[in-house]
Amino acid sequence: MQITETETMPLISNTTVVFGLLMAILGFVFYTSNLQNKFIKGFYNIIPPLLLCYFLPGLLNSFGVIDGENSPLTSIGSRYFLPACLILFVLNLDLREMWALRKRAGLMFITGTVGIVLGGPIAVYLTSLVAPQVVGGTGPDEVWRGLGTLAGSWIGGSANQVALKEILQPSANLFSSIIAVDAFVAYIWMAFLLYGASKYKQFDKFFKADSQDVEELKARMDEKVKTHSRTPETKDIILMIALAFGGTGLATLLAEPLSTYMATHYPDMAKFSLTNSFFWLIFFSTVIGIALSFTPARKLEYAGASKLASVFLYILITTIGMQMNILAILGNPGLFVVGFIWLAFHALLLLIVGKIFKVPFFYFAVGSMANVGGVASASVTSAAFHPSLISVGVILSVFSYAIGTYAGWLTAILMQLASGL
């Protein structure tokens, strides 16, 4: 017993040291990615810096150097840096520009949701033909119960997953295995989408996509910044930080009592994630950013607001990446196979619809990650294409929280039926 405890202790447990290590990783990646060495440039042409910032902390967690899954940095990333970067990114939002993207963004988001709802029972059925014990079980150990909570996470987010855990009542051991599947499979998928973002032109060529709307939006945003950009002064940076974290504080101040009130007086609203403080934190952060976009504060973009937001975003990426455990697949490989089949169907459906309607890869990626990954991952994925597109991922993700519990419950029922075929 003593040996087991020692083996599970991370090499570095001090939070300050871990944070310093994550920042060192960011510094290393950005320094080396800008070197003119032919070999290094070739490496980063294959592996984009963003993906490396995500993957390296995951390796440290996987091999016991740090304990990313239980680190307070995880909540700091999601509760501090995520809303702060959302406010600064949305600060420059042009609602008319976003509205123009609604049709194809909505199409791929709905397709992604349908892919999760149908992919779950298909994965369970196919697995039952080869290894029925993997998707079997009795009582609280019935695998469909655990997979139902995974559907809640992959359509909505963690709040929806917890809500479905209370509804479906899987055993503690089963739920722990599902958490591992959720983290590993979703993070691998996110890694692919981040890689795809760096090669989006090749994917657009495959889809024969008309990406004119996305490219024109990016060009207009870049032209605005290029025309009006100026060297930031100290007061500009202070103002950006004040708006970002002041807005985060205000959003938290509003979110906490509202979620408590909803939980006390309208507990049934948990199915829409309306009793979850994180949902309201993201909601109010986005509203604050949108409100600021109608004020002179939007001019801070010309002093580099989105660049500072990108710094916060990269810090967030390392805290997301440090939760990945690439060795978790050894614990219950059968469930991981189910997860991979499930996401493969989700991806296939997106691929078919994207090909038919000639949709740019951006919509494919953000439509998928708004479902599978939630606000943080969708924000990261959107920003990988262009900072001006982050609002698309945020808006879709907030909507996914609203439907996640219902759609997850429907998926669970379909998986229950599939496991009995």
Short mmCIF file of C-alpha atoms in Angstrom, two decimals:
data_model
loop_
_atom_site.label_atom_id
_atom_site.label_comp_id
_atom_site.label_asym_id
_atom_site.label_seq_id
_atom_site.Cartn_x
_atom_site.Cartn_y
_atom_site.Cartn_z
CA MET A 1 0.00 0.00 0.00
CA GLN A 2 2.84 2.34 0.85
CA ILE A 3 4.44 1.67 -2.53
CA THR A 4 1.22 2.44 -4.40
CA GLU A 5 0.86 5.81 -2.69
CA THR A 6 4.44 6.71 -3.48
CA GLU A 7 3.99 5.78 -7.12
CA THR A 8 0.96 8.02 -7.47
CA MET A 9 2.67 11.06 -5.93
CA PRO A 10 3.73 13.55 -8.60
CA LEU A 11 7.36 14.56 -8.84
CA ILE A 12 6.36 18.24 -8.59
CA SER A 13 3.36 19.12 -6.42
CA ASN A 14 3.99 22.78 -5.52
CA THR A 15 1.44 24.84 -7.47
CA THR A 16 3.79 27.79 -7.96
CA VAL A 17 6.50 25.53 -9.37
CA VAL A 18 3.98 23.80 -11.67
CA PHE A 19 2.76 27.17 -12.95
CA GLY A 20 6.35 28.24 -13.56
CA LEU A 21 6.93 25.00 -15.47
CA LEU A 22 3.88 25.65 -17.67
CA MET A 23 5.07 29.18 -18.41
CA ALA A 24 8.52 27.81 -19.24
CA ILE A 25 6.87 25.44 -21.74
CA LEU A 26 5.10 28.39 -23.38
CA GLY A 27 8.36 30.32 -23.53
CA PHE A 28 10.23 27.35 -24.98
CA VAL A 29 7.60 26.72 -27.67
CA PHE A 30 7.30 30.34 -28.76
CA TYR A 31 11.05 30.91 -28.73
CA THR A 32 11.87 27.81 -30.76
CA SER A 33 8.93 28.26 -33.17
CA ASN A 34 10.38 31.62 -34.24
CA LEU A 35 13.91 30.33 -34.87
CA GLN A 36 15.08 30.32 -38.48
CA ASN A 37 16.66 26.88 -38.26
CA LYS A 38 15.50 24.79 -41.23
CA PHE A 39 14.90 21.62 -39.20
CA ILE A 40 12.97 23.45 -36.46
CA LYS A 41 10.84 25.33 -39.00
CA GLY A 42 10.05 22.02 -40.70
CA PHE A 43 9.06 20.51 -37.35
CA TYR A 44 6.67 23.36 -36.57
CA ASN A 45 5.19 23.13 -40.06
CA ILE A 46 4.08 19.62 -39.09
CA ILE A 47 3.36 20.18 -35.39
CA PRO A 48 1.88 23.67 -34.82
CA PRO A 49 3.00 25.55 -31.66
CA LEU A 50 -0.55 25.61 -30.31
CA LEU A 51 -0.72 21.81 -30.32
CA LEU A 52 2.64 21.53 -28.57
CA CYS A 53 1.53 23.95 -25.83
CA TYR A 54 -1.41 21.62 -25.29
CA PHE A 55 0.42 18.30 -25.59
CA LEU A 56 3.61 18.87 -23.55
CA PRO A 57 1.80 19.53 -20.23
CA GLY A 58 -0.22 16.36 -20.94
CA LEU A 59 3.00 14.35 -21.16
CA LEU A 60 4.15 15.76 -17.81
CA ASN A 61 0.84 14.69 -16.26
CA SER A 62 0.87 11.27 -17.91
CA PHE A 63 4.34 10.38 -16.60
CA GLY A 64 3.79 11.64 -13.07
CA VAL A 65 5.89 14.78 -13.20
CA ILE A 66 2.84 16.86 -12.22
CA ASP A 67 -0.72 16.07 -11.14
CA GLY A 68 -2.65 18.16 -13.61
CA GLU A 69 -6.01 16.55 -12.95
CA ASN A 70 -6.07 17.66 -9.29
CA SER A 71 -4.15 20.91 -9.59
CA PRO A 72 -5.85 24.17 -8.55
CA LEU A 73 -4.42 25.64 -11.75
CA THR A 74 -7.20 23.85 -13.63
CA SER A 75 -9.93 25.91 -11.96
CA ILE A 76 -7.76 29.05 -12.11
CA GLY A 77 -7.53 28.58 -15.87
CA SER A 78 -11.26 28.11 -16.35
CA ARG A 79 -12.46 30.63 -13.73
CA TYR A 80 -9.92 33.42 -14.27
CA PHE A 81 -8.16 33.23 -17.63
CA LEU A 82 -11.07 31.87 -19.70
CA PRO A 83 -13.58 34.63 -18.88
CA ALA A 84 -10.81 37.25 -19.02
CA CYS A 85 -9.75 36.23 -22.53
CA LEU A 86 -13.39 35.98 -23.65
CA ILE A 87 -14.01 39.58 -22.59
CA LEU A 88 -10.95 40.85 -24.47
CA PHE A 89 -11.70 38.79 -27.58
CA VAL A 90 -15.39 39.75 -27.68
CA LEU A 91 -14.44 43.39 -27.04
CA ASN A 92 -13.93 43.76 -30.79
CA LEU A 93 -17.08 41.86 -31.73
CA ASP A 94 -19.05 43.00 -34.76
CA LEU A 95 -22.51 41.47 -34.34
CA ARG A 96 -23.41 42.03 -38.00
CA GLU A 97 -20.32 40.09 -39.07
CA MET A 98 -21.15 37.23 -36.69
CA TRP A 99 -24.78 37.12 -37.86
CA ALA A 100 -23.60 36.58 -41.42
CA LEU A 101 -21.92 33.32 -40.34
CA ARG A 102 -24.97 31.92 -38.53
CA LYS A 103 -26.33 29.48 -41.14
CA ARG A 104 -23.29 27.30 -41.72
CA ALA A 105 -22.15 27.54 -38.11
CA GLY A 106 -25.60 26.41 -36.97
CA LEU A 107 -25.71 23.63 -39.55
CA MET A 108 -22.44 22.08 -38.40
CA PHE A 109 -23.26 22.53 -34.72
CA ILE A 110 -26.58 20.69 -35.12
CA THR A 111 -24.86 18.04 -37.23
CA GLY A 112 -22.28 17.58 -34.48
CA THR A 113 -25.02 17.17 -31.87
CA VAL A 114 -26.88 14.61 -34.01
CA GLY A 115 -23.56 12.80 -34.51
CA ILE A 116 -23.18 12.43 -30.74
CA VAL A 117 -26.82 11.40 -30.17
CA LEU A 118 -26.72 8.70 -32.88
CA GLY A 119 -23.04 7.81 -32.55
CA GLY A 120 -23.44 6.60 -28.96
CA PRO A 121 -25.97 3.81 -29.62
CA ILE A 122 -24.17 2.84 -32.85
CA ALA A 123 -20.87 2.49 -30.95
CA VAL A 124 -22.57 0.44 -28.22
CA TYR A 125 -24.26 -1.84 -30.75
CA LEU A 126 -21.11 -2.44 -32.82
CA THR A 127 -19.07 -3.17 -29.69
CA SER A 128 -21.74 -5.56 -28.38
CA LEU A 129 -21.36 -7.66 -31.54
CA VAL A 130 -17.67 -8.27 -30.82
CA ALA A 131 -17.27 -7.82 -27.06
CA PRO A 132 -20.71 -7.70 -25.35
CA GLN A 133 -19.12 -7.67 -21.88
CA VAL A 134 -17.62 -4.23 -22.57
CA VAL A 135 -21.06 -2.61 -22.89
CA GLY A 136 -22.92 -4.94 -20.52
CA GLY A 137 -23.17 -4.83 -16.74
CA THR A 138 -26.07 -4.91 -14.29
CA GLY A 139 -27.70 -2.33 -12.04
CA PRO A 140 -25.52 0.75 -11.44
CA ASP A 141 -22.73 -0.93 -13.43
CA GLU A 142 -24.74 -0.99 -16.65
CA VAL A 143 -22.32 0.68 -19.03
CA TRP A 144 -25.01 2.69 -20.84
CA ARG A 145 -25.55 4.63 -17.60
CA GLY A 146 -21.96 5.79 -17.56
CA LEU A 147 -21.90 6.45 -21.29
CA GLY A 148 -25.05 8.55 -20.86
CA THR A 149 -23.11 10.94 -18.63
CA LEU A 150 -20.43 11.05 -21.32
CA ALA A 151 -23.09 12.08 -23.84
CA GLY A 152 -24.00 14.97 -21.53
CA SER A 153 -20.38 16.08 -21.47
CA TRP A 154 -19.90 15.72 -25.23
CA ILE A 155 -23.07 17.61 -26.12
CA GLY A 156 -23.00 20.15 -23.31
CA GLY A 157 -20.33 20.23 -20.65
CA SER A 158 -19.33 19.13 -17.17
CA ALA A 159 -22.48 20.58 -15.60
CA ASN A 160 -24.65 18.49 -17.93
CA GLN A 161 -22.53 15.43 -17.16
CA VAL A 162 -23.05 15.88 -13.42
CA ALA A 163 -26.79 16.39 -13.95
CA LEU A 164 -27.02 13.14 -15.91
CA LYS A 165 -24.96 11.35 -13.27
CA GLU A 166 -27.72 12.19 -10.79
CA ILE A 167 -30.41 11.07 -13.24
CA LEU A 168 -28.81 7.83 -14.50
CA GLN A 169 -27.03 6.82 -11.25
CA PRO A 170 -23.96 4.95 -12.59
CA SER A 171 -21.65 3.36 -10.02
CA ALA A 172 -18.64 5.33 -8.77
CA ASN A 173 -16.17 2.96 -10.46
CA LEU A 174 -17.98 3.14 -13.79
CA PHE A 175 -18.21 6.92 -13.63
CA SER A 176 -14.47 7.15 -12.90
CA SER A 177 -13.73 5.08 -16.01
CA ILE A 178 -16.02 7.31 -18.07
CA ILE A 179 -14.19 10.42 -16.85
CA ALA A 180 -10.95 8.91 -18.18
CA VAL A 181 -12.58 8.13 -21.55
CA ASP A 182 -14.03 11.64 -21.69
CA ALA A 183 -10.69 13.32 -21.06
CA PHE A 184 -8.52 11.11 -23.25
CA VAL A 185 -10.73 10.71 -26.33
CA ALA A 186 -11.95 14.32 -26.35
CA TYR A 187 -8.43 15.67 -25.91
CA ILE A 188 -7.09 13.51 -28.73
CA TRP A 189 -9.91 14.81 -30.94
CA MET A 190 -9.15 18.37 -29.92
CA ALA A 191 -5.49 17.81 -30.79
CA PHE A 192 -6.56 16.71 -34.29
CA LEU A 193 -8.74 19.80 -34.74
CA LEU A 194 -5.93 22.09 -33.58
CA TYR A 195 -3.64 20.41 -36.09
CA GLY A 196 -6.34 20.79 -38.73
CA ALA A 197 -6.61 24.50 -37.98
CA SER A 198 -3.00 24.92 -39.11
CA LYS A 199 -3.81 23.04 -42.34
CA TYR A 200 -7.30 24.41 -42.93
CA LYS A 201 -6.63 25.38 -46.55
CA GLN A 202 -5.93 21.74 -47.45
CA PHE A 203 -9.15 20.67 -45.71
CA ASP A 204 -11.12 23.42 -47.45
CA LYS A 205 -9.76 22.17 -50.76
CA PHE A 206 -10.96 18.65 -49.89
CA PHE A 207 -14.43 19.97 -49.01
CA LYS A 208 -14.38 22.19 -52.14
CA ALA A 209 -15.50 24.79 -49.63
CA ASP A 210 -16.58 28.32 -50.30
CA SER A 211 -14.73 30.02 -47.46
CA GLN A 212 -15.23 33.53 -48.78
CA ASP A 213 -17.32 34.70 -45.81
CA VAL A 214 -14.76 33.53 -43.25
CA GLU A 215 -11.77 34.84 -45.22
CA GLU A 216 -13.43 38.21 -45.84
CA LEU A 217 -14.23 38.58 -42.14
CA LYS A 218 -10.64 37.78 -41.18
CA ALA A 219 -9.33 40.20 -43.82
CA ARG A 220 -11.63 43.02 -42.67
CA MET A 221 -10.67 42.54 -39.04
CA ASP A 222 -6.98 42.43 -39.91
CA GLU A 223 -7.30 45.56 -42.06
CA LYS A 224 -9.02 47.45 -39.25
CA VAL A 225 -6.28 46.57 -36.81
CA LYS A 226 -3.55 47.27 -39.35
CA THR A 227 -4.98 50.70 -40.17
CA HIS A 228 -5.58 51.83 -36.60
CA SER A 229 -3.00 49.81 -34.66
CA ARG A 230 -0.68 51.66 -32.31
CA THR A 231 2.04 50.83 -29.85
CA PRO A 232 0.38 50.08 -26.49
CA GLU A 233 1.22 52.32 -23.59
CA THR A 234 1.31 51.21 -19.97
CA LYS A 235 -2.14 52.73 -19.41
CA ASP A 236 -3.54 50.63 -22.29
CA ILE A 237 -2.26 47.40 -20.78
CA ILE A 238 -3.57 48.39 -17.34
CA LEU A 239 -6.97 49.20 -18.85
CA MET A 240 -7.08 45.85 -20.66
CA ILE A 241 -6.23 43.95 -17.48
CA ALA A 242 -8.77 46.03 -15.55
CA LEU A 243 -11.54 45.28 -18.04
CA ALA A 244 -10.59 41.60 -18.37
CA PHE A 245 -10.32 40.72 -14.69
CA GLY A 246 -12.70 43.43 -13.46
CA GLY A 247 -15.25 42.01 -15.86
CA THR A 248 -14.43 38.50 -14.65
CA GLY A 249 -15.00 39.65 -11.08
CA LEU A 250 -18.33 41.26 -11.99
CA ALA A 251 -19.42 38.15 -13.91
CA THR A 252 -18.53 35.99 -10.90
CA LEU A 253 -20.36 38.39 -8.55
CA LEU A 254 -23.49 37.99 -10.66
CA ALA A 255 -23.09 34.29 -11.41
CA GLU A 256 -22.67 32.90 -7.89
CA PRO A 257 -25.87 34.27 -6.26
CA LEU A 258 -27.93 33.72 -9.42
CA SER A 259 -26.92 30.05 -9.67
CA THR A 260 -27.64 29.60 -5.95
CA TYR A 261 -31.05 31.27 -6.35
CA MET A 262 -31.91 29.08 -9.34
CA ALA A 263 -30.81 25.92 -7.50
CA THR A 264 -32.91 26.84 -4.47
CA HIS A 265 -36.10 28.05 -6.15
CA TYR A 266 -35.99 26.32 -9.54
CA PRO A 267 -34.03 23.07 -9.09
CA ASP A 268 -35.59 21.60 -12.23
CA MET A 269 -33.62 24.17 -14.24
CA ALA A 270 -30.52 22.05 -13.58
CA LYS A 271 -31.39 20.18 -16.78
CA PHE A 272 -30.59 23.40 -18.66
CA SER A 273 -27.40 24.04 -16.60
CA LEU A 274 -29.08 27.15 -15.16
CA THR A 275 -28.16 26.14 -11.62
CA ASN A 276 -24.47 25.92 -12.50
CA SER A 277 -22.33 28.94 -11.63
CA PHE A 278 -19.85 28.25 -14.45
CA PHE A 279 -22.62 28.53 -17.04
CA TRP A 280 -23.57 31.96 -15.71
CA LEU A 281 -19.91 33.01 -15.43
CA ILE A 282 -19.43 32.37 -19.15
CA PHE A 283 -22.80 33.92 -19.98
CA PHE A 284 -22.11 37.16 -18.10
CA SER A 285 -18.49 37.36 -19.31
CA THR A 286 -19.73 37.17 -22.89
CA VAL A 287 -22.45 39.77 -22.23
CA ILE A 288 -19.89 42.11 -20.63
CA GLY A 289 -17.60 41.71 -23.64
CA ILE A 290 -20.49 42.40 -26.05
CA ALA A 291 -21.56 45.45 -24.03
CA LEU A 292 -18.01 46.82 -24.11
CA SER A 293 -17.93 46.38 -27.89
CA PHE A 294 -20.49 49.23 -28.11
CA THR A 295 -18.25 51.59 -26.13
CA PRO A 296 -14.93 53.35 -26.83
CA ALA A 297 -13.31 50.39 -25.04
CA ARG A 298 -13.41 48.51 -28.36
CA LYS A 299 -10.58 50.79 -29.53
CA LEU A 300 -8.28 48.93 -27.14
CA GLU A 301 -8.13 46.29 -29.87
CA TYR A 302 -5.90 48.68 -31.80
CA ALA A 303 -3.49 48.65 -28.85
CA GLY A 304 -3.42 44.84 -28.81
CA ALA A 305 -6.38 43.63 -26.70
CA SER A 306 -6.65 40.39 -28.68
CA LYS A 307 -2.90 39.83 -28.30
CA LEU A 308 -3.19 40.03 -24.52
CA ALA A 309 -6.25 37.78 -24.76
CA SER A 310 -4.12 35.31 -26.74
CA VAL A 311 -1.59 35.26 -23.89
CA PHE A 312 -4.40 34.37 -21.47
CA LEU A 313 -5.65 31.80 -23.95
CA TYR A 314 -2.28 30.06 -24.19
CA ILE A 315 -2.08 29.91 -20.40
CA LEU A 316 -5.56 28.35 -20.48
CA ILE A 317 -4.39 25.85 -23.10
CA THR A 318 -1.58 24.61 -20.84
CA THR A 319 -4.02 24.15 -17.93
CA ILE A 320 -6.35 22.16 -20.20
CA GLY A 321 -3.49 20.10 -21.60
CA MET A 322 -2.15 19.24 -18.14
CA GLN A 323 -5.34 17.26 -17.45
CA MET A 324 -4.67 14.80 -20.28
CA ASN A 325 -3.39 11.36 -19.31
CA ILE A 326 -2.26 9.38 -22.34
CA LEU A 327 -1.75 6.27 -20.15
CA ALA A 328 -5.39 6.19 -19.00
CA ILE A 329 -6.28 3.98 -21.95
CA LEU A 330 -4.54 1.06 -20.21
CA GLY A 331 -7.16 1.05 -17.43
CA ASN A 332 -10.21 0.02 -19.46
CA PRO A 333 -9.30 -0.25 -23.15
CA GLY A 334 -12.74 -1.54 -24.15
CA LEU A 335 -14.50 1.66 -23.13
CA PHE A 336 -11.93 3.71 -25.00
CA VAL A 337 -12.72 1.74 -28.15
CA VAL A 338 -16.40 2.62 -27.66
CA GLY A 339 -15.42 6.27 -27.26
CA PHE A 340 -13.32 6.27 -30.42
CA ILE A 341 -16.08 4.58 -32.48
CA TRP A 342 -18.53 7.12 -31.09
CA LEU A 343 -16.46 10.14 -32.06
CA ALA A 344 -15.58 8.54 -35.40
CA PHE A 345 -19.29 8.49 -36.31
CA HIS A 346 -19.62 12.09 -35.11
CA ALA A 347 -16.69 13.07 -37.34
CA LEU A 348 -18.01 11.04 -40.29
CA LEU A 349 -21.39 12.76 -40.15
CA LEU A 350 -19.72 16.17 -40.01
CA LEU A 351 -17.52 15.13 -42.92
CA ILE A 352 -20.49 14.05 -45.05
CA VAL A 353 -22.54 17.18 -44.34
CA GLY A 354 -19.48 19.40 -44.76
CA LYS A 355 -18.73 17.79 -48.11
CA ILE A 356 -22.32 18.03 -49.36
CA PHE A 357 -22.73 21.68 -48.41
CA LYS A 358 -19.09 22.62 -49.14
CA VAL A 359 -18.56 23.97 -45.64
CA PRO A 360 -15.14 25.38 -44.65
CA PHE A 361 -13.15 23.36 -42.12
CA PHE A 362 -13.55 26.17 -39.57
CA TYR A 363 -17.26 25.36 -39.21
CA PHE A 364 -16.45 21.64 -39.03
CA ALA A 365 -13.98 22.22 -36.18
CA VAL A 366 -15.95 24.71 -34.13
CA GLY A 367 -19.25 22.86 -34.66
CA SER A 368 -17.63 19.72 -33.31
CA MET A 369 -15.71 21.26 -30.43
CA ALA A 370 -18.66 23.38 -29.26
CA ASN A 371 -20.29 20.00 -28.60
CA VAL A 372 -17.44 17.76 -27.51
CA GLY A 373 -15.29 20.24 -25.64
CA GLY A 374 -17.43 23.09 -24.34
CA VAL A 375 -16.61 26.78 -24.04
CA ALA A 376 -12.90 26.56 -23.22
CA SER A 377 -12.03 24.07 -25.96
CA ALA A 378 -14.29 25.74 -28.55
CA SER A 379 -12.68 29.09 -27.75
CA VAL A 380 -9.21 27.63 -28.20
CA THR A 381 -10.22 25.92 -31.45
CA SER A 382 -11.87 29.06 -32.86
CA ALA A 383 -8.88 31.22 -31.94
CA ALA A 384 -6.58 28.75 -33.70
CA PHE A 385 -8.22 29.90 -36.96
CA HIS A 386 -8.37 33.61 -36.11
CA PRO A 387 -9.02 35.67 -32.94
CA SER A 388 -11.99 37.38 -34.62
CA LEU A 389 -13.80 34.02 -34.86
CA ILE A 390 -13.74 33.14 -31.16
CA SER A 391 -17.24 34.55 -30.61
CA VAL A 392 -18.69 31.86 -32.89
CA GLY A 393 -17.31 29.11 -30.66
CA VAL A 394 -18.46 30.85 -27.47
CA ILE A 395 -22.04 31.40 -28.65
CA LEU A 396 -22.42 27.81 -29.90
CA SER A 397 -20.94 26.44 -26.68
CA VAL A 398 -23.30 28.42 -24.47
CA PHE A 399 -26.20 27.02 -26.51
CA SER A 400 -24.80 23.50 -26.09
CA TYR A 401 -25.05 23.85 -22.31
CA ALA A 402 -28.77 24.56 -22.67
CA ILE A 403 -29.51 21.37 -24.64
CA GLY A 404 -26.82 19.09 -23.20
CA THR A 405 -28.85 17.38 -20.48
CA TYR A 406 -31.90 16.63 -22.63
CA ALA A 407 -29.89 15.45 -25.63
CA GLY A 408 -27.61 13.43 -23.33
CA TRP A 409 -30.61 11.76 -21.70
CA LEU A 410 -32.02 10.85 -25.13
CA THR A 411 -28.64 9.38 -26.10
CA ALA A 412 -28.57 7.33 -22.89
CA ILE A 413 -32.00 5.84 -23.62
CA LEU A 414 -30.93 4.95 -27.17
CA MET A 415 -27.76 3.31 -25.81
CA GLN A 416 -29.82 1.33 -23.32
CA LEU A 417 -31.92 0.01 -26.20
CA ALA A 418 -28.82 -0.71 -28.31
CA SER A 419 -27.14 -2.66 -25.52
CA GLY A 420 -30.17 -4.96 -25.32
CA LEU A 421 -30.30 -5.80 -29.03
#
